[in-house]
Coordinates of C-alpha atoms in Angstrom, one line a residue:
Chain A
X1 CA -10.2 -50.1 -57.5
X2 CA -8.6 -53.3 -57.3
X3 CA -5.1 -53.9 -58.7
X4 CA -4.0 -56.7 -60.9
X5 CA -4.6 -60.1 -58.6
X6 CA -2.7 -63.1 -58.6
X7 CA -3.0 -66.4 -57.2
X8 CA -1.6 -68.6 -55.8
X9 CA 1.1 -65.7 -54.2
X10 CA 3.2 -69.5 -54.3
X11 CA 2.6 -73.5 -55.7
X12 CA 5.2 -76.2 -55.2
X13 CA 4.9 -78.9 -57.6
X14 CA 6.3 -82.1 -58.1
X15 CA 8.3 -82.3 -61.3
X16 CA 5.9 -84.0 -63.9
X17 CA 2.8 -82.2 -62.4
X18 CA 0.5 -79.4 -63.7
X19 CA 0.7 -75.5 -62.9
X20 CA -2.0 -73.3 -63.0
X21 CA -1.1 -69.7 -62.4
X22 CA -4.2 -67.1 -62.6
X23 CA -4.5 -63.6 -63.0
X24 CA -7.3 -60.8 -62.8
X25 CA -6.7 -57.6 -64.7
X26 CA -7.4 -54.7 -63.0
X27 CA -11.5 -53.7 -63.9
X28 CA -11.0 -52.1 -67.1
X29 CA -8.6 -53.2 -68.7
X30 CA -8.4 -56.3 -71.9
X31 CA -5.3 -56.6 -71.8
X32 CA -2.7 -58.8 -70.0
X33 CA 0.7 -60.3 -70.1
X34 CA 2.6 -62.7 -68.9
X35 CA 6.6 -62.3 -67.5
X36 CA 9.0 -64.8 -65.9
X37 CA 11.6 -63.6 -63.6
X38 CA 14.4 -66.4 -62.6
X39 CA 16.5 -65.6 -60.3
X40 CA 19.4 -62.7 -60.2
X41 CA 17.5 -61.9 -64.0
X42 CA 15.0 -59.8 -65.3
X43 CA 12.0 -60.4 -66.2
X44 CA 11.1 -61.8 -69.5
X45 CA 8.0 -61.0 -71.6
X46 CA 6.2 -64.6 -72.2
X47 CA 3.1 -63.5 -73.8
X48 CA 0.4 -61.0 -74.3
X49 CA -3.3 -62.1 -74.7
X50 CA -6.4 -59.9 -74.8
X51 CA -10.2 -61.3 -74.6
X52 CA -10.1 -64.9 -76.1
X53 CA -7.0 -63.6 -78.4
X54 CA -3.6 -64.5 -78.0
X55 CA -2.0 -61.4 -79.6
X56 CA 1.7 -62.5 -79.2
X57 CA 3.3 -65.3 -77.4
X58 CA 6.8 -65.1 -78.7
X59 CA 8.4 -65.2 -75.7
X60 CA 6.5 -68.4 -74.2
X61 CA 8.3 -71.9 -74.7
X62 CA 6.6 -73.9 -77.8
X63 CA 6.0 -76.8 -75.4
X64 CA 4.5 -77.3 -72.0
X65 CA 3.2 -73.6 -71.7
X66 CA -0.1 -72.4 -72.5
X67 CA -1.9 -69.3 -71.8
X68 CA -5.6 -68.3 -72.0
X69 CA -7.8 -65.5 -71.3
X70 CA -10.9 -65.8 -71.9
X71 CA -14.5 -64.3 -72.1
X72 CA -15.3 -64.6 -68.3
X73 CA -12.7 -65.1 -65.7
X74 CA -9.3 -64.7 -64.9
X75 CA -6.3 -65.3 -67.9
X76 CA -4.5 -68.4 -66.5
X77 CA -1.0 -69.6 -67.3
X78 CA -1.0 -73.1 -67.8
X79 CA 2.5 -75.4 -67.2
X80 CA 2.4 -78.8 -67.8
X81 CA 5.0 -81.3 -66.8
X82 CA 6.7 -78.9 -64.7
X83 CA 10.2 -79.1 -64.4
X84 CA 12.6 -78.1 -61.7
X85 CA 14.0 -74.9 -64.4
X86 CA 10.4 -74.1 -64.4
X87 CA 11.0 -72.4 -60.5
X88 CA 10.8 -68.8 -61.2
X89 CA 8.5 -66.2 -60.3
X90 CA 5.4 -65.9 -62.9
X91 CA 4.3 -61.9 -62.7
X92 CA 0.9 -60.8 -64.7
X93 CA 0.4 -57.2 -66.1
X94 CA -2.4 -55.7 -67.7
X95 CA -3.4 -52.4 -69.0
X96 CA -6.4 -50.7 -70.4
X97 CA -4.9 -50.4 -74.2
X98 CA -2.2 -51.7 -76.5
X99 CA 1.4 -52.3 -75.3
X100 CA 2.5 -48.8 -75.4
X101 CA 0.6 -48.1 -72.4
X102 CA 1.1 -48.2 -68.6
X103 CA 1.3 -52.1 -67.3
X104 CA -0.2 -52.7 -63.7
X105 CA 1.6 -55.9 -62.3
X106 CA 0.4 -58.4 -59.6
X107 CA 2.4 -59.3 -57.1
X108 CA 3.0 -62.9 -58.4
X109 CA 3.6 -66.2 -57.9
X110 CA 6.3 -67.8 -56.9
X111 CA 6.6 -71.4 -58.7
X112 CA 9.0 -73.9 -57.2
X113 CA 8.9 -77.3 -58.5
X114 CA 10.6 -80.1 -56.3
Chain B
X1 CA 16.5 -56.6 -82.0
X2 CA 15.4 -54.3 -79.3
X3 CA 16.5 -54.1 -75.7
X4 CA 17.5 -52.3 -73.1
X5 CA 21.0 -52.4 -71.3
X6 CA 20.6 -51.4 -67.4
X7 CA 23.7 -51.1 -64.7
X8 CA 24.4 -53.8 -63.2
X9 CA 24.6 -54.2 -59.6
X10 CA 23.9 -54.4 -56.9
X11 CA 24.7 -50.7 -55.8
X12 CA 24.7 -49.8 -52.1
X13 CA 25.0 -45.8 -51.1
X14 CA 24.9 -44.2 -47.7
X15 CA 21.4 -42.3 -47.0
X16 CA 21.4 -38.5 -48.6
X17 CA 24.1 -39.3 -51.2
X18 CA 23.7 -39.0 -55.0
X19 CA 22.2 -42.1 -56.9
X20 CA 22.5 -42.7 -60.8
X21 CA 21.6 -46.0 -62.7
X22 CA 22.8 -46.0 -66.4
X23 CA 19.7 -47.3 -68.8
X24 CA 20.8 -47.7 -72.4
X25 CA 18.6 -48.7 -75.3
X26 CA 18.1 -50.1 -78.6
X27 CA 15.5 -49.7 -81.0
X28 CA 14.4 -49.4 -84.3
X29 CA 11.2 -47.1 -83.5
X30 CA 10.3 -44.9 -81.6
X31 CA 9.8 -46.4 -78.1
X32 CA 8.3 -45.1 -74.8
X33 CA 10.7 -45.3 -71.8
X34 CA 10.2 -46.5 -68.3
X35 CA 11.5 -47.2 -65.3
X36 CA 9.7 -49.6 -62.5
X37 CA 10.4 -50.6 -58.8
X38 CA 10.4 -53.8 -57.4
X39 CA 10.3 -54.0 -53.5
X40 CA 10.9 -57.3 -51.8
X41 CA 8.4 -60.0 -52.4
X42 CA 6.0 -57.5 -54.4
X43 CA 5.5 -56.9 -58.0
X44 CA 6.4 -54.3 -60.2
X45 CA 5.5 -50.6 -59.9
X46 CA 5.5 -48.1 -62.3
X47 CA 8.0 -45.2 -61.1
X48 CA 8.0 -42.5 -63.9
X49 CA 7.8 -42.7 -68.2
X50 CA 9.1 -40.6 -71.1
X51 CA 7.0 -41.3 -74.5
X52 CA 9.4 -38.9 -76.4
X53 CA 12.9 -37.6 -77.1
X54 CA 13.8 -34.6 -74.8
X55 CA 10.7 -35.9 -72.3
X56 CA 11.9 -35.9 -68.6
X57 CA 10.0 -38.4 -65.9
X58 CA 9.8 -37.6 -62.5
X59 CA 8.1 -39.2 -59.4
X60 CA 9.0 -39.2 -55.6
X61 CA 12.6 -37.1 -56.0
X62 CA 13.6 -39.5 -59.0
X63 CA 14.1 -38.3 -62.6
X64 CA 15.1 -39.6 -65.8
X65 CA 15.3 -37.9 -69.5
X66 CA 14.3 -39.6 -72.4
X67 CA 17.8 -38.8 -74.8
X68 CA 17.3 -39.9 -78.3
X69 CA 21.5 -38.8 -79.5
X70 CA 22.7 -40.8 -76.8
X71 CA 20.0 -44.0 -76.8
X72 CA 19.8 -43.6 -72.8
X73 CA 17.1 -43.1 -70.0
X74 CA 19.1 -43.0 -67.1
X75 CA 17.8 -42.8 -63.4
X76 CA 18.9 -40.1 -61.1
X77 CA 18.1 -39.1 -57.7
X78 CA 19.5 -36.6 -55.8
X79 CA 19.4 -37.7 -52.1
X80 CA 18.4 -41.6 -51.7
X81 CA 16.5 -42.7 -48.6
X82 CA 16.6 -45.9 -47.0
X83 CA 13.2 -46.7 -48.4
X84 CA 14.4 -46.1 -51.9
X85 CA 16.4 -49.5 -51.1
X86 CA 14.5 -52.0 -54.1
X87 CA 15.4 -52.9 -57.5
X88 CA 15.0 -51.0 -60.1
X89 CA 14.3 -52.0 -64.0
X90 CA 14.5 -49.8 -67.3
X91 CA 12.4 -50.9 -70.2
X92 CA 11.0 -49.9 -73.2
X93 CA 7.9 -50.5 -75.5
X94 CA 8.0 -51.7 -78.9
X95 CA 5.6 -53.2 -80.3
X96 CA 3.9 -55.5 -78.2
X97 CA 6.2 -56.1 -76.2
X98 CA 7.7 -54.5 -73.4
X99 CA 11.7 -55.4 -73.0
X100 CA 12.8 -55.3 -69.5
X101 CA 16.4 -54.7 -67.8
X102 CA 18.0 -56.6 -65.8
X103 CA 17.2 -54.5 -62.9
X104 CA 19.6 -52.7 -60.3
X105 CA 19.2 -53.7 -57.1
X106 CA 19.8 -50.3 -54.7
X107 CA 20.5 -51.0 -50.8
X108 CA 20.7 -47.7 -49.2
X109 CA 22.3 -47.8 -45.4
X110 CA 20.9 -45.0 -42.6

Protein backbone atom coordinates (compact mmCIF):
# COMPACT_ATOMS: atom_id res chain seq x y z
CA UNK A 1 0.00 0.00 0.00
CA UNK A 2 1.37 3.10 -1.06
CA UNK A 3 1.91 6.10 1.30
CA UNK A 4 0.94 9.61 0.78
CA UNK A 5 2.99 10.81 -2.53
CA UNK A 6 4.27 14.07 -3.22
CA UNK A 7 5.75 15.64 -6.12
CA UNK A 8 7.89 17.54 -7.07
CA UNK A 9 10.26 16.25 -3.77
CA UNK A 10 11.68 20.17 -4.90
CA UNK A 11 10.65 23.37 -7.56
CA UNK A 12 12.67 26.49 -7.70
CA UNK A 13 10.75 29.25 -9.05
CA UNK A 14 11.33 32.58 -10.09
CA UNK A 15 9.65 35.22 -7.93
CA UNK A 16 6.37 36.16 -9.95
CA UNK A 17 6.00 32.52 -11.29
CA UNK A 18 3.32 29.80 -10.60
CA UNK A 19 3.67 26.75 -8.08
CA UNK A 20 2.06 23.71 -8.41
CA UNK A 21 2.58 21.26 -5.49
CA UNK A 22 0.55 17.82 -5.77
CA UNK A 23 -0.35 15.25 -3.55
CA UNK A 24 -1.91 11.59 -3.57
CA UNK A 25 -3.63 10.38 -0.52
CA UNK A 26 -2.85 7.15 0.47
CA UNK A 27 -5.69 4.54 -1.34
CA UNK A 28 -8.40 4.98 0.96
CA UNK A 29 -8.53 7.74 2.31
CA UNK A 30 -10.80 11.41 1.37
CA UNK A 31 -9.11 13.31 3.19
CA UNK A 32 -6.08 15.57 2.95
CA UNK A 33 -4.29 18.64 4.31
CA UNK A 34 -2.05 20.84 3.61
CA UNK A 35 1.12 22.23 6.20
CA UNK A 36 3.98 24.69 5.63
CA UNK A 37 7.09 24.31 7.54
CA UNK A 38 9.60 27.44 7.34
CA UNK A 39 12.53 27.08 8.57
CA UNK A 40 13.69 26.44 12.44
CA UNK A 41 9.35 26.37 12.85
CA UNK A 42 6.81 24.05 12.98
CA UNK A 43 4.65 23.17 10.74
CA UNK A 44 1.46 25.12 10.12
CA UNK A 45 -1.88 23.68 9.22
CA UNK A 46 -2.86 25.57 5.77
CA UNK A 47 -5.94 23.79 4.85
CA UNK A 48 -8.01 20.65 4.82
CA UNK A 49 -10.01 19.58 1.70
CA UNK A 50 -11.88 16.35 1.13
CA UNK A 51 -13.37 15.26 -2.46
CA UNK A 52 -14.24 18.46 -4.37
CA UNK A 53 -14.93 20.17 -0.71
CA UNK A 54 -12.75 22.59 0.89
CA UNK A 55 -13.68 21.81 4.51
CA UNK A 56 -11.41 24.49 6.15
CA UNK A 57 -8.70 26.64 4.80
CA UNK A 58 -8.16 28.96 7.73
CA UNK A 59 -4.77 28.64 7.85
CA UNK A 60 -4.02 29.31 3.95
CA UNK A 61 -3.18 33.09 2.96
CA UNK A 62 -6.39 34.93 1.39
CA UNK A 63 -4.31 35.73 -1.69
CA UNK A 64 -2.08 33.87 -3.96
CA UNK A 65 -2.83 30.37 -2.49
CA UNK A 66 -5.33 28.04 -3.68
CA UNK A 67 -5.97 24.45 -3.01
CA UNK A 68 -8.09 21.76 -4.78
CA UNK A 69 -8.91 18.20 -4.62
CA UNK A 70 -10.92 17.01 -6.81
CA UNK A 71 -13.01 14.03 -8.11
CA UNK A 72 -10.07 12.25 -10.03
CA UNK A 73 -6.57 12.99 -9.36
CA UNK A 74 -4.23 14.15 -6.97
CA UNK A 75 -5.23 17.55 -4.49
CA UNK A 76 -2.85 20.19 -5.78
CA UNK A 77 -1.61 23.25 -3.94
CA UNK A 78 -1.62 26.08 -6.18
CA UNK A 79 0.89 29.38 -5.46
CA UNK A 80 0.69 32.01 -7.67
CA UNK A 81 3.15 34.92 -7.85
CA UNK A 82 5.51 33.24 -5.73
CA UNK A 83 7.56 35.13 -3.55
CA UNK A 84 10.88 34.66 -2.05
CA UNK A 85 8.88 34.20 1.84
CA UNK A 86 7.00 31.61 -0.06
CA UNK A 87 10.50 29.10 0.32
CA UNK A 88 9.38 26.66 2.79
CA UNK A 89 8.67 23.13 2.78
CA UNK A 90 4.88 22.27 1.65
CA UNK A 91 4.00 18.69 3.47
CA UNK A 92 0.51 16.83 2.55
CA UNK A 93 -1.34 14.47 5.01
CA UNK A 94 -4.30 12.55 4.60
CA UNK A 95 -6.30 10.15 6.46
CA UNK A 96 -9.13 7.83 6.01
CA UNK A 97 -11.81 10.01 8.31
CA UNK A 98 -12.22 13.33 10.00
CA UNK A 99 -9.36 15.22 11.69
CA UNK A 100 -9.37 13.31 14.80
CA UNK A 101 -7.83 10.56 13.11
CA UNK A 102 -4.24 9.29 12.24
CA UNK A 103 -2.55 11.73 9.37
CA UNK A 104 -0.11 9.89 6.88
CA UNK A 105 2.33 12.66 5.52
CA UNK A 106 4.38 12.73 2.27
CA UNK A 107 7.60 13.47 2.28
CA UNK A 108 7.21 16.91 0.68
CA UNK A 109 8.33 19.44 -1.29
CA UNK A 110 10.72 21.70 -0.78
CA UNK A 111 9.79 25.22 -2.48
CA UNK A 112 12.56 27.76 -2.99
CA UNK A 113 11.75 30.72 -4.98
CA UNK A 114 14.85 32.81 -6.36
CA UNK B 1 -7.25 29.37 21.02
CA UNK B 2 -5.70 25.97 21.01
CA UNK B 3 -2.08 24.95 20.89
CA UNK B 4 0.37 23.15 21.94
CA UNK B 5 3.71 24.37 23.71
CA UNK B 6 6.71 21.86 23.01
CA UNK B 7 10.61 22.23 24.51
CA UNK B 8 12.52 23.91 22.77
CA UNK B 9 15.79 22.84 21.50
CA UNK B 10 17.79 21.51 20.18
CA UNK B 11 18.65 18.82 22.85
CA UNK B 12 21.75 16.56 22.37
CA UNK B 13 22.32 13.40 24.96
CA UNK B 14 24.99 10.84 24.91
CA UNK B 15 23.63 7.24 23.64
CA UNK B 16 21.86 5.15 26.69
CA UNK B 17 21.03 8.30 28.75
CA UNK B 18 17.50 9.37 29.85
CA UNK B 19 15.46 11.59 27.22
CA UNK B 20 12.37 13.81 28.17
CA UNK B 21 10.64 16.44 25.93
CA UNK B 22 8.06 18.65 27.81
CA UNK B 23 4.62 18.91 25.59
CA UNK B 24 2.09 21.30 27.12
CA UNK B 25 -1.39 22.07 25.77
CA UNK B 26 -4.27 24.16 25.45
CA UNK B 27 -7.67 23.39 24.65
CA UNK B 28 -11.15 23.94 25.06
CA UNK B 29 -12.28 20.23 24.25
CA UNK B 30 -11.32 17.31 24.53
CA UNK B 31 -8.34 16.70 22.17
CA UNK B 32 -6.44 13.57 21.02
CA UNK B 33 -2.63 13.78 21.68
CA UNK B 34 0.28 12.91 19.51
CA UNK B 35 3.60 12.95 19.08
CA UNK B 36 5.40 12.57 15.37
CA UNK B 37 9.05 12.19 14.11
CA UNK B 38 10.63 13.89 11.54
CA UNK B 39 14.01 12.39 10.22
CA UNK B 40 16.14 14.48 7.86
CA UNK B 41 14.70 15.28 4.47
CA UNK B 42 11.49 13.02 5.18
CA UNK B 43 8.09 13.69 6.27
CA UNK B 44 6.31 13.22 9.30
CA UNK B 45 5.70 9.89 11.09
CA UNK B 46 3.37 9.03 13.49
CA UNK B 47 5.25 7.85 16.83
CA UNK B 48 2.52 7.03 19.40
CA UNK B 49 -1.26 8.84 20.40
CA UNK B 50 -3.37 9.19 23.53
CA UNK B 51 -7.29 9.96 22.66
CA UNK B 52 -8.04 10.26 26.47
CA UNK B 53 -7.04 11.59 29.90
CA UNK B 54 -4.97 8.89 31.85
CA UNK B 55 -4.14 7.10 28.16
CA UNK B 56 -0.42 6.22 27.86
CA UNK B 57 1.25 5.93 24.15
CA UNK B 58 4.05 3.79 23.49
CA UNK B 59 6.07 2.87 20.38
CA UNK B 60 9.78 1.77 19.87
CA UNK B 61 10.92 2.36 23.80
CA UNK B 62 9.12 5.85 23.80
CA UNK B 63 6.10 6.78 25.96
CA UNK B 64 4.03 9.56 26.79
CA UNK B 65 0.78 9.96 29.10
CA UNK B 66 -2.07 11.85 28.17
CA UNK B 67 -2.51 14.11 31.74
CA UNK B 68 -5.64 16.11 31.69
CA UNK B 69 -4.74 18.03 35.63
CA UNK B 70 -1.58 19.10 34.26
CA UNK B 71 -2.56 20.01 30.34
CA UNK B 72 0.74 17.92 29.35
CA UNK B 73 1.83 14.92 26.95
CA UNK B 74 5.29 14.70 27.54
CA UNK B 75 7.82 12.40 25.74
CA UNK B 76 10.01 10.07 27.57
CA UNK B 77 12.47 7.52 26.76
CA UNK B 78 14.44 5.63 28.83
CA UNK B 79 17.69 4.88 26.91
CA UNK B 80 18.07 7.02 23.51
CA UNK B 81 19.91 5.52 20.56
CA UNK B 82 21.70 7.22 17.99
CA UNK B 83 19.00 6.53 15.60
CA UNK B 84 16.40 8.23 17.75
CA UNK B 85 18.54 11.46 16.61
CA UNK B 86 15.31 13.49 14.50
CA UNK B 87 12.88 16.02 15.58
CA UNK B 88 10.25 15.46 17.35
CA UNK B 89 6.68 17.46 17.31
CA UNK B 90 3.60 17.29 19.95
CA UNK B 91 0.24 18.07 18.58
CA UNK B 92 -3.12 17.87 19.23
CA UNK B 93 -6.61 17.58 17.32
CA UNK B 94 -9.31 19.90 17.56
CA UNK B 95 -11.51 20.27 15.40
CA UNK B 96 -10.32 20.16 12.03
CA UNK B 97 -7.31 21.00 12.67
CA UNK B 98 -4.38 19.52 13.85
CA UNK B 99 -1.95 22.20 15.89
CA UNK B 100 1.53 21.29 15.76
CA UNK B 101 4.73 22.09 18.07
CA UNK B 102 7.42 23.55 17.27
CA UNK B 103 9.36 20.39 17.32
CA UNK B 104 12.52 19.31 19.37
CA UNK B 105 15.20 18.49 17.45
CA UNK B 106 17.21 15.38 19.52
CA UNK B 107 20.94 14.65 18.36
CA UNK B 108 22.08 11.67 20.23
CA UNK B 109 26.18 11.13 20.10
CA UNK B 110 27.55 7.14 20.16
Amino acid sequence: NAGVMQNPRHLVRRRGQEARLRCSPMKGHSHVYWYRQLPEEGLKFMVYLQKENIIDESGMPKERFSAEFPKEGPSILRIQQVVRGDSAAYFCASSRSGANNEQFFGPGTRLTVL
Amino acid sequence: GDSVTQMEGPVTLSEEAFLTINCTYTATGYPSLFWYVQYPGEGLQLLLKATKADDKGSNKGFEATYRKETTSFHLEKGSVQVSDSAVYFCALTAGNQFYFGTGTSLTVIP
